[in-house]
CSV table of N, CA and C in Angstrom, one decimal:
chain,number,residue,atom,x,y,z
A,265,UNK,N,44.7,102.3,171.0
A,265,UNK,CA,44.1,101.4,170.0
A,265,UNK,C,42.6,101.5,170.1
A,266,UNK,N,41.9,101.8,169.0
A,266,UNK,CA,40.4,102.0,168.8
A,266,UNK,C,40.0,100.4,168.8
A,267,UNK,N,38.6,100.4,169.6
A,267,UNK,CA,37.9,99.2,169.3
A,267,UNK,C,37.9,98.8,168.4
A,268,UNK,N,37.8,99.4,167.0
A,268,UNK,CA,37.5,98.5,166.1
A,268,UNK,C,38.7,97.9,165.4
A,269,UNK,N,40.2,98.8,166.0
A,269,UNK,CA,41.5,98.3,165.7
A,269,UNK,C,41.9,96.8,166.1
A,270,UNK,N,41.2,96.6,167.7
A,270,UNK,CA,41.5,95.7,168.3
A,270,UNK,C,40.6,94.3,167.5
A,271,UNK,N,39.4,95.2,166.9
A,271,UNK,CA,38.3,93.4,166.8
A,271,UNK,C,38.8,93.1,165.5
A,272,UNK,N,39.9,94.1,164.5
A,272,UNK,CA,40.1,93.5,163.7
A,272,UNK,C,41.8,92.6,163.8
A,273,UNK,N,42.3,92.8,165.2
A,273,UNK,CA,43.0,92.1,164.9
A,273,UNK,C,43.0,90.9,165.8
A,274,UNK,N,42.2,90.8,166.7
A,274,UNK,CA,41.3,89.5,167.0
A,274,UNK,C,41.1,89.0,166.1
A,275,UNK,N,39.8,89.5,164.8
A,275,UNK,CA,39.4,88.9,163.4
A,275,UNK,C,40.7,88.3,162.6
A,276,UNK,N,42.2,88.8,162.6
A,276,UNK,CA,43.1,88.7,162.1
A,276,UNK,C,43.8,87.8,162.3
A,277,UNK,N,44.0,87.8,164.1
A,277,UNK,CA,44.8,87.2,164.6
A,277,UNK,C,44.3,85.1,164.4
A,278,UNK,N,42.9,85.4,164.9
A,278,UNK,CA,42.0,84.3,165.0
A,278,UNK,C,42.0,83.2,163.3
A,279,UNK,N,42.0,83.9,162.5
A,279,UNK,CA,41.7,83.6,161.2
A,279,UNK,C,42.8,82.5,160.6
A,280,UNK,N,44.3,83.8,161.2
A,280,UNK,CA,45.3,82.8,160.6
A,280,UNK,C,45.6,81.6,161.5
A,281,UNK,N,44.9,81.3,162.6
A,281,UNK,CA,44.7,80.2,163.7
A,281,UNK,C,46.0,80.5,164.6
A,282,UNK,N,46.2,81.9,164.9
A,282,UNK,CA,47.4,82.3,165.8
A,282,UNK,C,46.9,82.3,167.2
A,283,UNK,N,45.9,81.7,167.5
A,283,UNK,CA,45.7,81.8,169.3
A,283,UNK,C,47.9,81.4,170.0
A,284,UNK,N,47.5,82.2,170.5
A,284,UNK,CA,48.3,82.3,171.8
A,284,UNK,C,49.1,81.4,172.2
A,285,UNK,N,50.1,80.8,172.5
A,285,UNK,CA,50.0,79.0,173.3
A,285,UNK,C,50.0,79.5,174.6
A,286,UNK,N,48.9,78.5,175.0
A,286,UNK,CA,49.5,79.1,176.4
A,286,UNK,C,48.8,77.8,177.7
A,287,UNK,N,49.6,77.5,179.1
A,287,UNK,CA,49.1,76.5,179.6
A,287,UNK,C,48.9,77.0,181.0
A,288,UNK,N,48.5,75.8,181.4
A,288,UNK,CA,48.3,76.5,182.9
A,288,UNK,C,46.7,77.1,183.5
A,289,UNK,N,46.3,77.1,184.4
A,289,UNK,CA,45.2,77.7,184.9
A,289,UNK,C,44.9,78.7,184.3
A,290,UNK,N,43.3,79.0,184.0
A,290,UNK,CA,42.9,79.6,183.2
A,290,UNK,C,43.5,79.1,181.5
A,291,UNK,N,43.8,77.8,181.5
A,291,UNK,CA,44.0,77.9,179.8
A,291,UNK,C,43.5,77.9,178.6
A,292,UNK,N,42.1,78.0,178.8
A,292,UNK,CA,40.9,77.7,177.9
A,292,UNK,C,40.7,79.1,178.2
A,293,UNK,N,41.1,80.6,178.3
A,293,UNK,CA,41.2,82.1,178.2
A,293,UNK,C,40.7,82.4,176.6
A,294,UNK,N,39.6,83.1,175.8
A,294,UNK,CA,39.8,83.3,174.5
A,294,UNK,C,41.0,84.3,174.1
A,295,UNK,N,40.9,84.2,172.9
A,295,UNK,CA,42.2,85.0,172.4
A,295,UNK,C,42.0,86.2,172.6
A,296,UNK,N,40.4,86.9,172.6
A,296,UNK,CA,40.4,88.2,172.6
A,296,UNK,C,41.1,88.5,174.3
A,297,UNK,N,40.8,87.6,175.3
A,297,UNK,CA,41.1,88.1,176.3
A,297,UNK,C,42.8,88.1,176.7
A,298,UNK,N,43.2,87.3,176.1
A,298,UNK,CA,45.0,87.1,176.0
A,298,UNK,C,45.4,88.2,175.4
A,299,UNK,N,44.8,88.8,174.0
A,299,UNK,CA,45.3,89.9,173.7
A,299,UNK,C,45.1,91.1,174.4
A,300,UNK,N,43.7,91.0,174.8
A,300,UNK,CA,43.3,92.9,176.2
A,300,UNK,C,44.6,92.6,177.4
A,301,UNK,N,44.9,91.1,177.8
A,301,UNK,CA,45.7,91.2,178.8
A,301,UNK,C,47.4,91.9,178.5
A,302,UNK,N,47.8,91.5,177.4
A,302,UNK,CA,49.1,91.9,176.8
A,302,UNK,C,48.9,93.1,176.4
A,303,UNK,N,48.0,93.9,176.0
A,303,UNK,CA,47.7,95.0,175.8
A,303,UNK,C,47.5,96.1,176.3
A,304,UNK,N,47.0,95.4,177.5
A,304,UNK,CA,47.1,96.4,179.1
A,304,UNK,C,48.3,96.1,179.5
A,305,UNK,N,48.7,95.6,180.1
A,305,UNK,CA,50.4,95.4,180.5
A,305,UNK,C,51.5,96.0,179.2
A,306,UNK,N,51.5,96.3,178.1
A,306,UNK,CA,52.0,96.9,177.5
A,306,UNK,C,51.3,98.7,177.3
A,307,UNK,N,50.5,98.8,177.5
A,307,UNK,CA,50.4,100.0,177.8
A,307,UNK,C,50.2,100.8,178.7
A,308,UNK,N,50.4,100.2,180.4
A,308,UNK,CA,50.4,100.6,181.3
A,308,UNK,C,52.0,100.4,182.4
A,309,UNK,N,52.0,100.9,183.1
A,309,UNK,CA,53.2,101.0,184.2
A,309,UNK,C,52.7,100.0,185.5
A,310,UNK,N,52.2,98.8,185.1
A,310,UNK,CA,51.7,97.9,186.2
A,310,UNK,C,52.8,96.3,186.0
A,311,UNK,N,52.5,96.1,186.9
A,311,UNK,CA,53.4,95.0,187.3
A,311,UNK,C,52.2,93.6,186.8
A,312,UNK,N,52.7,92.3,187.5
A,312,UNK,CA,51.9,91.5,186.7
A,312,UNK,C,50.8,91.0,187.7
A,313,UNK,N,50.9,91.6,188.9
A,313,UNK,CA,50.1,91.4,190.0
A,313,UNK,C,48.3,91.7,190.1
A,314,UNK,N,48.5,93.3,189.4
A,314,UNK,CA,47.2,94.6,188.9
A,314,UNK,C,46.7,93.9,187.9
A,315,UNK,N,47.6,93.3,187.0
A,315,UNK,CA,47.0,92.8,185.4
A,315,UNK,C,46.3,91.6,185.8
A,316,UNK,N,47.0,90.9,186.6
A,316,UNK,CA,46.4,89.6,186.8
A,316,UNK,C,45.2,89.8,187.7
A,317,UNK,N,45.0,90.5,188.4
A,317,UNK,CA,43.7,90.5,189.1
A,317,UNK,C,42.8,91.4,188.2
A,318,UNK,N,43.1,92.2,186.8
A,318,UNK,CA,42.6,92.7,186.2
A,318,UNK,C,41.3,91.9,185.7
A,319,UNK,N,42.0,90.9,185.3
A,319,UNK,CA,42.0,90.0,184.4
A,319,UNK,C,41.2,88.7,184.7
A,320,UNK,N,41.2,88.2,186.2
A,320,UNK,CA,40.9,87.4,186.9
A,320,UNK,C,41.6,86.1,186.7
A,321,UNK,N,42.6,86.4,186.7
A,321,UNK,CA,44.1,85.0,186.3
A,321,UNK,C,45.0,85.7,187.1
A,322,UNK,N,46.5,84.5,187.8
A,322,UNK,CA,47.3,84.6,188.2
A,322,UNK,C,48.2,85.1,187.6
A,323,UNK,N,49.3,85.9,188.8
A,323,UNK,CA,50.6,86.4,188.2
A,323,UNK,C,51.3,85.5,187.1
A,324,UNK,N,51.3,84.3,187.4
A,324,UNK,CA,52.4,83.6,186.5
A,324,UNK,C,51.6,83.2,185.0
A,325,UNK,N,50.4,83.1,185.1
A,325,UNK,CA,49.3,83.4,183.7
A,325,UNK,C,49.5,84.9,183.2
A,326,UNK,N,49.3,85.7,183.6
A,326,UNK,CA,49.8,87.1,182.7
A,326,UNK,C,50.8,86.8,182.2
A,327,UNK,N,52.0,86.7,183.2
A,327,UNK,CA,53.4,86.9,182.6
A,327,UNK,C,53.2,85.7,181.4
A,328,UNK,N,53.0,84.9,181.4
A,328,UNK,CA,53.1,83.8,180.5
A,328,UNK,C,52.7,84.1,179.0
A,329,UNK,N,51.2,84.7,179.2
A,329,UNK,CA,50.2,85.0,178.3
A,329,UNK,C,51.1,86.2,177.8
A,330,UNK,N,51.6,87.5,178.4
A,330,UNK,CA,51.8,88.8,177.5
A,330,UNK,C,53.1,87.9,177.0
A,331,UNK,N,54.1,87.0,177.5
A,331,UNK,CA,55.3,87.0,176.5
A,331,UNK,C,54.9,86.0,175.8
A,332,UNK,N,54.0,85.4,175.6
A,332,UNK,CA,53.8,84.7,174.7
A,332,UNK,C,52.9,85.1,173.6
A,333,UNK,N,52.4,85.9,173.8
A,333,UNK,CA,51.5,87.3,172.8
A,333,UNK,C,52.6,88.0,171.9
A,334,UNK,N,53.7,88.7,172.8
A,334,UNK,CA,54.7,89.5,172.6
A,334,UNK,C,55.1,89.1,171.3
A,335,UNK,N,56.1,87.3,171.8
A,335,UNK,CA,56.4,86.3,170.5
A,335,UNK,C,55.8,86.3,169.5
A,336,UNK,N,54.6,85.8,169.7
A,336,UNK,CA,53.7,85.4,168.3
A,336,UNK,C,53.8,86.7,167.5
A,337,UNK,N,53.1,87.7,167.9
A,337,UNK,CA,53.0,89.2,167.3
A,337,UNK,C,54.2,89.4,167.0
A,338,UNK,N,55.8,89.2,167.0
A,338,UNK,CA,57.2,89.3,166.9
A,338,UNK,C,57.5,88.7,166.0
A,339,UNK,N,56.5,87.0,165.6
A,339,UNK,CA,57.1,86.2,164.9
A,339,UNK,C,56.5,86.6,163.3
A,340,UNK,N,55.3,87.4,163.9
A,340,UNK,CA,54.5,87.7,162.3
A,340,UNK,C,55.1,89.4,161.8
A,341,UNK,N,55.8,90.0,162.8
A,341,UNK,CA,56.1,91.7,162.2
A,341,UNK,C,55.7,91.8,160.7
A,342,UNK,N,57.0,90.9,160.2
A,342,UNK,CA,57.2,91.0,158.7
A,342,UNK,C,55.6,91.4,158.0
A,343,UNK,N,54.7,90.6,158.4
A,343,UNK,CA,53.6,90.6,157.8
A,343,UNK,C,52.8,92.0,157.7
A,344,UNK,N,53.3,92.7,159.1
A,344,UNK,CA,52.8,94.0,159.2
A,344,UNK,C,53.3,95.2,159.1
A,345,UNK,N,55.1,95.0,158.8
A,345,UNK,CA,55.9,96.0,159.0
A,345,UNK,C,56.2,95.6,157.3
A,346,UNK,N,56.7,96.7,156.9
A,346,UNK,CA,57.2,96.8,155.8
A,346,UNK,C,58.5,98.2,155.5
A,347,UNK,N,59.4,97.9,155.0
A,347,UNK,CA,60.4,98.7,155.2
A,347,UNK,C,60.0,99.3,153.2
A,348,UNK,N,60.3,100.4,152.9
A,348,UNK,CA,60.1,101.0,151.7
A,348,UNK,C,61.3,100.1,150.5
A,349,UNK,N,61.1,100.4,149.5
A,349,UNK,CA,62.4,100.1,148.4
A,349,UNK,C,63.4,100.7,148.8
A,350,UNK,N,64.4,100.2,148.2
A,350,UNK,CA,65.8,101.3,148.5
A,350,UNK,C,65.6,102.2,147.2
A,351,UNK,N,64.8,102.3,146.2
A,351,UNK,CA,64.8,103.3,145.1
A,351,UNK,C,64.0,104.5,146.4
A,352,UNK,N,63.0,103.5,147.0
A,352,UNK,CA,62.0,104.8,147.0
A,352,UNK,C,62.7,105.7,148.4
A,353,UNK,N,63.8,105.1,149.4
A,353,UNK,CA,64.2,105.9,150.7
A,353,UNK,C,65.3,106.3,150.4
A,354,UNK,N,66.0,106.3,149.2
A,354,UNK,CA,67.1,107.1,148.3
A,354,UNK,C,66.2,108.5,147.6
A,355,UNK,N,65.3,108.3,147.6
A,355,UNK,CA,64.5,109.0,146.9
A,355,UNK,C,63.9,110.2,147.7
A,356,UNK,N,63.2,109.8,149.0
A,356,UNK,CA,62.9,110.4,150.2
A,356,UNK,C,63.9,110.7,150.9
A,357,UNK,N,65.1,109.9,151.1
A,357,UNK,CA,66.3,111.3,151.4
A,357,UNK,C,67.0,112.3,150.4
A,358,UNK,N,66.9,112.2,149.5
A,358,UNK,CA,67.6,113.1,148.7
A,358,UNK,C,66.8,114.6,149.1
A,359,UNK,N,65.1,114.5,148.8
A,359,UNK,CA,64.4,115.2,149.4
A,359,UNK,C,64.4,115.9,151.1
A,360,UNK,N,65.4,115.5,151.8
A,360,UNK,CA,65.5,116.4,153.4
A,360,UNK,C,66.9,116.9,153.2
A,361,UNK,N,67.5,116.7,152.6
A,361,UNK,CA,69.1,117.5,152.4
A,361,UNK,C,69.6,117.3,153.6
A,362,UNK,N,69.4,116.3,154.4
A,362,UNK,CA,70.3,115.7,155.4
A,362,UNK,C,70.3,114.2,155.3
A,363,UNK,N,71.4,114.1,155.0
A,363,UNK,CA,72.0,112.6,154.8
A,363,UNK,C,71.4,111.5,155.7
A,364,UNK,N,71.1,110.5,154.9
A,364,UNK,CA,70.4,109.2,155.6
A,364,UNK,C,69.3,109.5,156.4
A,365,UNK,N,68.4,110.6,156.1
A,365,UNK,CA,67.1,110.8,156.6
A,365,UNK,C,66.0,110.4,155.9
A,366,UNK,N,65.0,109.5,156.3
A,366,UNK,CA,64.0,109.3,155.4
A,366,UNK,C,62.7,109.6,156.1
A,367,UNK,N,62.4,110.5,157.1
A,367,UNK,CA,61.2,110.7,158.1
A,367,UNK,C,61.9,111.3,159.3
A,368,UNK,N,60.6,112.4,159.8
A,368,UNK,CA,60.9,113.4,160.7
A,368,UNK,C,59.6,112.3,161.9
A,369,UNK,N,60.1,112.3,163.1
A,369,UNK,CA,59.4,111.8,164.0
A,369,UNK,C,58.9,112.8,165.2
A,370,UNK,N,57.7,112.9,165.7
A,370,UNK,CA,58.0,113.5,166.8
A,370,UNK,C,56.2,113.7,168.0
A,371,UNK,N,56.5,113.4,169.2
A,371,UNK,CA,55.8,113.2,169.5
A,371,UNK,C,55.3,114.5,170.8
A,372,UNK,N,53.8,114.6,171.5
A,372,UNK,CA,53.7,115.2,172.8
A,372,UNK,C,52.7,114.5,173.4
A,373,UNK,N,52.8,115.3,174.8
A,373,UNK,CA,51.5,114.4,175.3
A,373,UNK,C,50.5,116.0,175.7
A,374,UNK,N,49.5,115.7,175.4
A,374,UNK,CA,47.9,116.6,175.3
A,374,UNK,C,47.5,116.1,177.2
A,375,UNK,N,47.5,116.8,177.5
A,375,UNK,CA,47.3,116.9,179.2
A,375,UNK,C,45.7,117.0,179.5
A,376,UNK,N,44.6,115.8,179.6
A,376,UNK,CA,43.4,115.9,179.7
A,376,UNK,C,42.8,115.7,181.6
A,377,UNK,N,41.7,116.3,181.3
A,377,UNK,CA,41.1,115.8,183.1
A,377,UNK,C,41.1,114.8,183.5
A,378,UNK,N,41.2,114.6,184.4
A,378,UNK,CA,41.0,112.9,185.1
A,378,UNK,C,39.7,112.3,184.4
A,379,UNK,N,40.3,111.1,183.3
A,379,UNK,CA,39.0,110.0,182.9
A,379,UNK,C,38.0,110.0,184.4
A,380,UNK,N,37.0,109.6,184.7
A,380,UNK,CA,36.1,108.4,185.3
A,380,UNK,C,36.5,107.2,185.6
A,381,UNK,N,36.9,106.6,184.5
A,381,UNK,CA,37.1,105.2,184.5
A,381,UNK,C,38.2,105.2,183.5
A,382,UNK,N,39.0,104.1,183.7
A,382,UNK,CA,40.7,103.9,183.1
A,382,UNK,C,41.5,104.9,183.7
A,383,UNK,N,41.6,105.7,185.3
A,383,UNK,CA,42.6,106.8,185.2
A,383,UNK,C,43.7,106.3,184.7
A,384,UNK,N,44.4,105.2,185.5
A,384,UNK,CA,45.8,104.3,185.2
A,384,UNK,C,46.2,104.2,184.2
A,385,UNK,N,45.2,104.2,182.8
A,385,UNK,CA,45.7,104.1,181.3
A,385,UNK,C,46.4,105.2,181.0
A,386,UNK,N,45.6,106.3,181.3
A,386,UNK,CA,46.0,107.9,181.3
A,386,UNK,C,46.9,108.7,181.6
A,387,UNK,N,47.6,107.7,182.9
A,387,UNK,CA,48.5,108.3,183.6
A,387,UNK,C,49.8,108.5,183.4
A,388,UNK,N,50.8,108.8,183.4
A,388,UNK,CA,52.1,108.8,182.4
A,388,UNK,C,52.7,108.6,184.0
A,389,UNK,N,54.6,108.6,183.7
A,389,UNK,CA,54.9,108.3,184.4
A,389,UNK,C,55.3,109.6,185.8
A,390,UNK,N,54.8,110.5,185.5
A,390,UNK,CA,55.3,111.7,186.0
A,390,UNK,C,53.3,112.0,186.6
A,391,UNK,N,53.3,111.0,186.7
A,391,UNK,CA,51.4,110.9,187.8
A,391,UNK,C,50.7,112.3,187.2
A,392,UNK,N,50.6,112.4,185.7
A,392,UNK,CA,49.5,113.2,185.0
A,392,UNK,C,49.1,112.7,184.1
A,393,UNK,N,48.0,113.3,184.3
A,393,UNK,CA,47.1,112.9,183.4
A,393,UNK,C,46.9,112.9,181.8
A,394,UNK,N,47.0,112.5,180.7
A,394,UNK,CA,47.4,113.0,179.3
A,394,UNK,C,47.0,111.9,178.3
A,395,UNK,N,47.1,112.3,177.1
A,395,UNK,CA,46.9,111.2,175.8
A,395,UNK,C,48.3,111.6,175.5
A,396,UNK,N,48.7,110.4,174.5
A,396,UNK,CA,50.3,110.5,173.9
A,396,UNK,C,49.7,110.9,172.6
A,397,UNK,N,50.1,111.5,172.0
A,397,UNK,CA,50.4,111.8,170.3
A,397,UNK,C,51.7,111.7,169.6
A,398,UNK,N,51.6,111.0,168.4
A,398,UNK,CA,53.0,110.6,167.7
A,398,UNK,C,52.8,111.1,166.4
A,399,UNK,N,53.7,111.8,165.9
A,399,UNK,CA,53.8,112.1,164.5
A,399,UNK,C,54.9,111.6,163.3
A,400,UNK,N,54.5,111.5,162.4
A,400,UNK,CA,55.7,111.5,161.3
A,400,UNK,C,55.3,111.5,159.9
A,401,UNK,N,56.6,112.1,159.4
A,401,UNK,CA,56.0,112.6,158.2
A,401,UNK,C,57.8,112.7,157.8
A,402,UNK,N,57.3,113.2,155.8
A,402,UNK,CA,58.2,112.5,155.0
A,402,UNK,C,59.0,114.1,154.7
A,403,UNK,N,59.6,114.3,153.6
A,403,UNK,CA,60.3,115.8,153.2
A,403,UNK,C,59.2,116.6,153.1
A,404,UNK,N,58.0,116.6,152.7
A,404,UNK,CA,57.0,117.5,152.3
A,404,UNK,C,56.3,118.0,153.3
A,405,UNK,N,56.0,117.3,154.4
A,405,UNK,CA,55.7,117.5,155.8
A,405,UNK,C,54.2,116.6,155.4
A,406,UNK,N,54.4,115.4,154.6
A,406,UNK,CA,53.2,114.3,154.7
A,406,UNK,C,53.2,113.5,155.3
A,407,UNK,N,52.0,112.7,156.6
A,407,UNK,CA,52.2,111.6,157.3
A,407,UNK,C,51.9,110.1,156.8
C-alpha cells in the first residue's frame, strides 16, 4: 500500500467517524496508528509480540486493535467492494468460452536485494527476499 493509499484511507476512515473501538492501555492510540498496526500484522508473518513492541503497546492491545480494525473494515466491505451486474458478468463470460469465467487471476513474486530498512516486510515465507505482484484481467487481456 502506497502512502498516499494509506492517508486517504485514514482521511476516509476518520471522516465517516470509524475510529476503531478499542480499550485498554494505550487507548487514546490515533486511528492512523491502529490502522499501521493492523496493517503490519496483516502483511507480515509476525506474531503479536514484534507488532506490539513495534508499535510500543502490548500483546493483548495489538491483538485487540488488528481484530477490531479487521471487523470495522469487514463491516464496511460493501462500501468498497462491488460485485459487477449479472448483465455485465454474463457478458464477460460469454467472452472466455469457458463457462462461469469472468477474470483470469494471477500472480509472482519479483525477487529484489535486501531493503536497508523493512527487511521483514520483504520477506516471504521461504526467507527471500521479493515484492508480490497480482494480476487480473478480463477476456481481452484488460486489467
Amino acid at each position: 500500500m502506497s502512502r498516499s493509499t494509506f492517508e486517504d484511507l485514514v482521511i476516509e476512515i476518520g471522516a465517516r467517524g470509524g475510529d476503531v473501538e478499542h480499550r485498554g492501555y494505550n487507548n487514546d492510540l490515533p486511528l492512523r496508528t491502529k490502522l499501521l498496526i493492523t496493517l503490519w500484522w496483516l502483511a507480515n508473518q509476525e506474531t503479536f509480540r514484534p507488532v506490539a513492541d513495534n508499535f510500543g503497546t502490548t500483546r493483548g492491545n495489538a491483538h485487540h486493535i488488528c481484530m477490531s480494525t479487521c471487523r470495522m473494515l469487514s463491516e464496511r466491505a460493501e462500501e468498497y467492494i462491488s460485485w459487477p451486474s449479472q448483465y455485465s458478468l454474463e457478458e464477460t463470460a460469454s467472452h472466455f468460452e469457458f463457462p462461469g469465467t469472468i477474470g483470469c487471476l494471477d500472480g509472482t513474486e519479483i525477487h529484489i536485494k535486501q531493503p536497508l530498512k523493512h527487511l521483514a516486510a520483504y520477506t516471504n515465507r521461504k526467507s527471500v527476499t521479493s515484492v508480490k505482484l497480482q494480476g487480473v484481467c478480463d477476456s481481452s487481456c484488460k486489467g
